[in-house]
mmCIF file of C-alpha atoms in Angstrom:
data_model
loop_
_atom_site.group_PDB
_atom_site.id
_atom_site.type_symbol
_atom_site.label_atom_id
_atom_site.label_comp_id
_atom_site.label_asym_id
_atom_site.label_seq_id
_atom_site.Cartn_x
_atom_site.Cartn_y
_atom_site.Cartn_z
ATOM 1 C CA ILE A 1 0.077 -0.067 -0.064
ATOM 2 C CA LEU A 2 1.330 3.462 -0.974
ATOM 3 C CA ASN A 3 2.076 5.676 2.016
ATOM 4 C CA VAL A 4 1.159 9.308 2.273
ATOM 5 C CA GLU A 5 2.606 11.266 5.247
ATOM 6 C CA GLN A 6 1.475 14.623 6.544
ATOM 7 C CA SER A 7 3.107 16.695 9.242
ATOM 8 C CA PRO A 8 2.850 17.963 11.664
ATOM 9 C CA GLN A 9 -0.408 16.236 12.976
ATOM 10 C CA SER A 10 -1.515 19.265 14.625
ATOM 11 C CA LEU A 11 -0.632 23.032 14.993
ATOM 12 C CA HIS A 12 -1.991 25.725 17.222
ATOM 13 C CA VAL A 13 -1.193 29.247 15.831
ATOM 14 C CA GLN A 14 -2.292 33.120 16.618
ATOM 15 C CA GLU A 15 -4.673 35.017 14.477
ATOM 16 C CA GLY A 16 -2.358 36.781 11.905
ATOM 17 C CA ASP A 17 0.335 34.231 12.086
ATOM 18 C CA SER A 18 1.515 32.524 8.873
ATOM 19 C CA THR A 19 2.017 28.685 8.731
ATOM 20 C CA ASN A 20 2.902 25.807 6.629
ATOM 21 C CA PHE A 21 2.603 22.137 6.703
ATOM 22 C CA THR A 22 3.919 19.204 4.564
ATOM 23 C CA CYS A 23 2.587 16.175 2.670
ATOM 24 C CA SER A 24 5.134 13.526 1.483
ATOM 25 C CA PHE A 25 4.136 10.947 -1.056
ATOM 26 C CA PRO A 26 5.698 8.402 -3.328
ATOM 27 C CA SER A 27 7.682 10.171 -6.114
ATOM 28 C CA SER A 28 7.465 7.379 -8.617
ATOM 29 C CA ASN A 29 4.453 7.136 -11.125
ATOM 30 C CA PHE A 30 3.045 10.484 -10.061
ATOM 31 C CA TYR A 31 -0.293 11.537 -11.590
ATOM 32 C CA ALA A 32 -1.585 14.236 -9.238
ATOM 33 C CA LEU A 33 -1.578 15.368 -5.534
ATOM 34 C CA HIS A 34 -4.803 16.446 -3.890
ATOM 35 C CA TRP A 35 -5.418 19.021 -1.025
ATOM 36 C CA TYR A 36 -8.699 19.064 0.792
ATOM 37 C CA ARG A 37 -10.011 21.322 3.752
ATOM 38 C CA TRP A 38 -12.296 19.647 6.404
ATOM 39 C CA GLU A 39 -14.005 22.161 8.646
ATOM 40 C CA THR A 40 -15.710 20.739 11.762
ATOM 41 C CA ALA A 41 -19.218 19.753 11.137
ATOM 42 C CA LYS A 42 -18.976 20.163 7.364
ATOM 43 C CA SER A 43 -17.751 17.840 4.296
ATOM 44 C CA PRO A 44 -14.263 17.754 3.110
ATOM 45 C CA GLU A 45 -13.865 20.089 0.223
ATOM 46 C CA ALA A 46 -11.060 20.242 -2.500
ATOM 47 C CA LEU A 47 -8.575 23.057 -2.276
ATOM 48 C CA PHE A 48 -6.270 22.045 -5.201
ATOM 49 C CA VAL A 49 -5.540 19.332 -7.385
ATOM 50 C CA MET A 50 -1.742 19.628 -8.387
ATOM 51 C CA THR A 51 -0.098 17.778 -11.481
ATOM 52 C CA LEU A 52 3.011 19.615 -12.644
ATOM 53 C CA ASN A 53 6.541 19.752 -10.863
ATOM 54 C CA GLY A 54 7.216 23.190 -9.591
ATOM 55 C CA ASP A 55 3.319 23.959 -9.549
ATOM 56 C CA GLU A 56 2.148 26.551 -7.467
ATOM 57 C CA LYS A 57 -1.827 27.301 -6.758
ATOM 58 C CA LYS A 58 -3.268 29.875 -4.927
ATOM 59 C CA LYS A 59 -6.754 30.407 -3.440
ATOM 60 C CA GLY A 60 -6.879 33.491 -1.345
ATOM 61 C CA ARG A 61 -4.674 33.353 1.462
ATOM 62 C CA ILE A 62 -3.701 29.660 0.870
ATOM 63 C CA SER A 63 -1.381 28.454 -1.573
ATOM 64 C CA ALA A 64 0.318 24.952 -2.230
ATOM 65 C CA THR A 65 3.646 24.176 -3.956
ATOM 66 C CA LEU A 66 4.463 20.792 -5.557
ATOM 67 C CA ASN A 67 7.924 18.865 -5.931
ATOM 68 C CA THR A 68 7.146 15.616 -7.724
ATOM 69 C CA LYS A 69 10.826 14.664 -7.979
ATOM 70 C CA GLU A 70 11.390 14.661 -4.161
ATOM 71 C CA GLY A 71 7.776 13.636 -3.273
ATOM 72 C CA TYR A 72 6.617 16.683 -1.340
ATOM 73 C CA SER A 73 3.951 19.328 -1.362
ATOM 74 C CA TYR A 74 3.679 22.429 1.078
ATOM 75 C CA LEU A 75 0.533 24.000 1.988
ATOM 76 C CA TYR A 76 0.976 27.803 3.158
ATOM 77 C CA ILE A 77 -1.475 29.748 4.790
ATOM 78 C CA LYS A 78 -0.717 33.613 5.005
ATOM 79 C CA GLY A 79 -1.982 35.525 7.930
ATOM 80 C CA SER A 80 -4.171 32.851 9.424
ATOM 81 C CA GLN A 81 -7.800 33.793 10.664
ATOM 82 C CA PRO A 82 -9.958 31.581 12.984
ATOM 83 C CA GLU A 83 -11.929 30.571 9.931
ATOM 84 C CA ASP A 84 -8.841 28.718 8.712
ATOM 85 C CA SER A 85 -9.306 26.322 11.627
ATOM 86 C CA ALA A 86 -9.762 22.893 10.011
ATOM 87 C CA THR A 87 -8.015 19.717 9.194
ATOM 88 C CA TYR A 88 -6.231 19.803 6.037
ATOM 89 C CA LEU A 89 -5.877 16.397 4.197
ATOM 90 C CA CYS A 90 -3.483 15.525 1.172
ATOM 91 C CA ALA A 91 -4.238 12.507 -0.869
ATOM 92 C CA PHE A 92 -2.299 10.768 -3.544
ATOM 93 C CA PRO A 93 -3.949 8.648 -6.514
ATOM 94 C CA GLY A 94 -3.653 4.999 -5.644
ATOM 95 C CA SER A 95 -3.114 3.347 -9.109
ATOM 96 C CA GLY A 96 -4.011 4.037 -12.863
ATOM 97 C CA ASN A 97 -7.096 5.698 -13.734
ATOM 98 C CA THR A 98 -9.343 4.469 -11.120
ATOM 99 C CA GLY A 99 -9.727 7.730 -9.367
ATOM 100 C CA LYS A 100 -8.825 5.993 -6.016
ATOM 101 C CA LEU A 101 -7.069 8.252 -3.364
ATOM 102 C CA ILE A 102 -4.984 7.454 -0.736
ATOM 103 C CA PHE A 103 -5.267 10.098 2.215
ATOM 104 C CA GLY A 104 -2.719 11.226 4.593
ATOM 105 C CA GLN A 105 -3.773 11.432 8.365
ATOM 106 C CA GLY A 106 -4.295 15.062 8.126
ATOM 107 C CA THR A 107 -2.880 18.253 9.955
ATOM 108 C CA THR A 108 -5.376 19.845 12.220
ATOM 109 C CA LEU A 109 -4.902 23.563 12.437
ATOM 110 C CA GLN A 110 -6.363 25.621 15.339
ATOM 111 C CA VAL A 111 -6.153 29.606 14.762
ATOM 112 C CA LYS A 112 -6.760 31.359 18.201
ATOM 113 C CA PRO A 113 -8.183 34.650 18.087
ATOM 114 C CA ASP B 1 -28.933 22.242 -5.189
ATOM 115 C CA GLY B 2 -26.392 19.581 -6.667
ATOM 116 C CA GLY B 3 -24.652 17.272 -4.063
ATOM 117 C CA ILE B 4 -24.196 14.331 -1.899
ATOM 118 C CA THR B 5 -26.606 13.115 0.823
ATOM 119 C CA GLN B 6 -26.035 10.670 3.511
ATOM 120 C CA SER B 7 -28.454 9.089 5.689
ATOM 121 C CA PRO B 8 -28.723 8.612 8.731
ATOM 122 C CA LYS B 9 -26.393 11.064 10.493
ATOM 123 C CA TYR B 10 -26.189 8.814 13.575
ATOM 124 C CA LEU B 11 -26.723 5.157 13.660
ATOM 125 C CA PHE B 12 -26.456 2.747 16.591
ATOM 126 C CA ARG B 13 -26.242 -0.910 15.991
ATOM 127 C CA LYS B 14 -26.335 -3.742 18.125
ATOM 128 C CA GLU B 15 -23.541 -6.376 17.946
ATOM 129 C CA GLY B 16 -24.564 -9.028 15.399
ATOM 130 C CA GLN B 17 -26.739 -6.952 13.336
ATOM 131 C CA ASN B 18 -26.278 -5.708 9.660
ATOM 132 C CA VAL B 19 -26.885 -2.024 8.938
ATOM 133 C CA THR B 20 -27.165 -0.106 5.642
ATOM 134 C CA LEU B 21 -25.823 3.460 5.247
ATOM 135 C CA SER B 22 -27.196 5.412 2.349
ATOM 136 C CA CYS B 23 -25.587 7.413 -0.180
ATOM 137 C CA GLU B 24 -27.257 9.579 -2.915
ATOM 138 C CA GLN B 25 -25.832 11.929 -5.412
ATOM 139 C CA ASN B 26 -27.314 14.148 -7.912
ATOM 140 C CA LEU B 27 -24.147 15.381 -9.549
ATOM 141 C CA ASN B 28 -24.358 13.045 -12.490
ATOM 142 C CA HIS B 29 -21.044 11.635 -11.327
ATOM 143 C CA ASP B 30 -19.990 8.112 -12.548
ATOM 144 C CA ALA B 31 -17.679 7.367 -9.699
ATOM 145 C CA MET B 32 -18.479 6.845 -5.965
ATOM 146 C CA TYR B 33 -16.403 5.986 -3.128
ATOM 147 C CA TRP B 34 -16.860 4.998 0.639
ATOM 148 C CA TYR B 35 -14.358 5.792 3.255
ATOM 149 C CA ARG B 36 -13.907 5.228 6.829
ATOM 150 C CA GLN B 37 -12.339 7.627 9.312
ATOM 151 C CA ASP B 38 -11.000 6.469 12.999
ATOM 152 C CA PRO B 39 -9.495 8.841 15.307
ATOM 153 C CA GLY B 40 -6.075 9.675 14.608
ATOM 154 C CA GLN B 41 -6.219 8.237 11.162
ATOM 155 C CA GLY B 42 -6.782 9.142 7.673
ATOM 156 C CA LEU B 43 -9.605 8.401 5.265
ATOM 157 C CA ARG B 44 -9.208 4.674 4.534
ATOM 158 C CA LEU B 45 -11.002 3.429 1.273
ATOM 159 C CA ILE B 46 -13.566 0.770 1.771
ATOM 160 C CA TYR B 47 -15.169 0.115 -1.637
ATOM 161 C CA TYR B 48 -15.408 2.162 -4.852
ATOM 162 C CA SER B 49 -17.485 2.138 -8.117
ATOM 163 C CA GLN B 50 -16.420 3.706 -11.226
ATOM 164 C CA ILE B 51 -19.729 2.831 -13.037
ATOM 165 C CA VAL B 52 -23.182 1.453 -12.620
ATOM 166 C CA ASN B 53 -23.345 -2.377 -12.019
ATOM 167 C CA ASP B 54 -19.521 -2.448 -11.031
ATOM 168 C CA PHE B 55 -17.488 -1.925 -7.935
ATOM 169 C CA GLN B 56 -14.123 -2.909 -6.540
ATOM 170 C CA LYS B 57 -12.686 -3.432 -2.960
ATOM 171 C CA GLY B 58 -10.619 -0.760 -1.594
ATOM 172 C CA ASP B 59 -8.080 -1.280 1.244
ATOM 173 C CA ILE B 60 -10.392 -2.317 3.816
ATOM 174 C CA ALA B 61 -13.404 -4.086 2.488
ATOM 175 C CA GLU B 62 -13.681 -7.019 4.780
ATOM 176 C CA GLY B 63 -16.992 -6.990 6.707
ATOM 177 C CA TYR B 64 -18.555 -4.689 4.257
ATOM 178 C CA SER B 65 -20.674 -4.949 0.925
ATOM 179 C CA VAL B 66 -21.853 -2.409 -1.526
ATOM 180 C CA SER B 67 -24.357 -2.347 -4.477
ATOM 181 C CA ARG B 68 -24.418 0.082 -7.428
ATOM 182 C CA GLU B 69 -27.704 -0.629 -9.198
ATOM 183 C CA LYS B 70 -28.321 3.152 -9.961
ATOM 184 C CA LYS B 71 -25.942 5.804 -10.913
ATOM 185 C CA GLU B 72 -27.060 8.064 -8.053
ATOM 186 C CA SER B 73 -26.917 5.665 -5.290
ATOM 187 C CA PHE B 74 -24.258 3.771 -3.589
ATOM 188 C CA PRO B 75 -25.319 1.915 -0.262
ATOM 189 C CA LEU B 76 -22.791 0.476 1.902
ATOM 190 C CA THR B 77 -23.866 -2.356 4.452
ATOM 191 C CA VAL B 78 -21.807 -3.077 7.426
ATOM 192 C CA THR B 79 -22.330 -6.563 8.193
ATOM 193 C CA SER B 80 -21.776 -8.500 11.415
ATOM 194 C CA ALA B 81 -18.367 -9.910 10.117
ATOM 195 C CA GLN B 82 -16.788 -6.381 10.558
ATOM 196 C CA LYS B 83 -14.963 -6.674 13.764
ATOM 197 C CA ASN B 84 -14.755 -3.104 14.870
ATOM 198 C CA PRO B 85 -17.411 -1.077 12.940
ATOM 199 C CA THR B 86 -17.609 1.926 15.130
ATOM 200 C CA ALA B 87 -16.356 4.869 12.998
ATOM 201 C CA PHE B 88 -17.291 7.863 10.810
ATOM 202 C CA TYR B 89 -18.303 6.746 7.348
ATOM 203 C CA LEU B 90 -18.033 9.265 4.426
ATOM 204 C CA CYS B 91 -19.187 8.906 0.909
ATOM 205 C CA ALA B 92 -17.720 10.595 -2.032
ATOM 206 C CA SER B 93 -18.155 11.113 -5.715
ATOM 207 C CA SER B 94 -16.195 12.326 -8.652
ATOM 208 C CA PRO B 95 -16.797 12.829 -12.662
ATOM 209 C CA GLY B 96 -16.179 9.909 -15.035
ATOM 210 C CA THR B 97 -12.712 8.116 -14.628
ATOM 211 C CA SER B 98 -11.944 7.660 -18.331
ATOM 212 C CA GLY B 99 -8.494 8.941 -18.347
ATOM 213 C CA ARG B 100 -9.059 11.553 -15.817
ATOM 214 C CA GLY B 101 -9.569 9.546 -12.728
ATOM 215 C CA PRO B 102 -6.563 10.673 -10.761
ATOM 216 C CA TYR B 103 -6.915 14.483 -11.570
ATOM 217 C CA ASN B 104 -10.797 14.666 -10.539
ATOM 218 C CA GLU B 105 -11.422 16.169 -7.200
ATOM 219 C CA GLN B 106 -13.946 14.165 -5.183
ATOM 220 C CA PHE B 107 -17.026 15.726 -3.647
ATOM 221 C CA PHE B 108 -18.171 14.526 -0.115
ATOM 222 C CA GLY B 109 -21.295 13.997 1.684
ATOM 223 C CA PRO B 110 -21.736 14.959 5.289
ATOM 224 C CA GLY B 111 -20.911 11.520 6.812
ATOM 225 C CA THR B 112 -22.731 8.962 8.957
ATOM 226 C CA ARG B 113 -21.297 8.219 12.558
ATOM 227 C CA LEU B 114 -21.958 4.442 13.339
ATOM 228 C CA THR B 115 -21.817 3.205 17.024
ATOM 229 C CA VAL B 116 -22.050 -0.339 17.899
ATOM 230 C CA LEU B 117 -23.673 -0.813 21.327
#
């Protein structure tokens, strides 16, 4: 089974701090890397689907970078707000064209006002 | 509104009983998935279906069964053979996989929390 690792497991920051966390995935047979945000009492929602080495995607104050050669992606949040508090999941396609995703265990971010 | 619905939100089961979790989508998606979440762990794939009348086992299929008789519906049955069924169950869907499977984001339902008494 392919392994997807996220670090840290949890993070507490103050409002206004910038933060980042890591997703590590197998560097061979790369198709794509997914990031999802899962807020408490809501459903997980896709943030980014990244496909190209060196790719950088941005959505508001959240951005992500991708290094497929070394097998990692960073998610950055600039000027964290309490509404950014959530669990951030990355996922790696399991095999071929099935659409299967293997999820990391997530990084839970708590932003204190 | 388009989306995915799961019911019930909470489910209690006695040991030895089978229970069925409902998942319905009106997004016209071909692919549907069932995941299980346990504390401190990521989402683990139970079963997935890429097309009506076809489904495949995921990483933790033992003790579960599914059917895909309609495009919109992908119910999951937790059987008495599942040793530790207490968990949070999420259903998801994504557009057709023909060549695009790894690139399609998944859309998730609100989940069902199953507790075995």
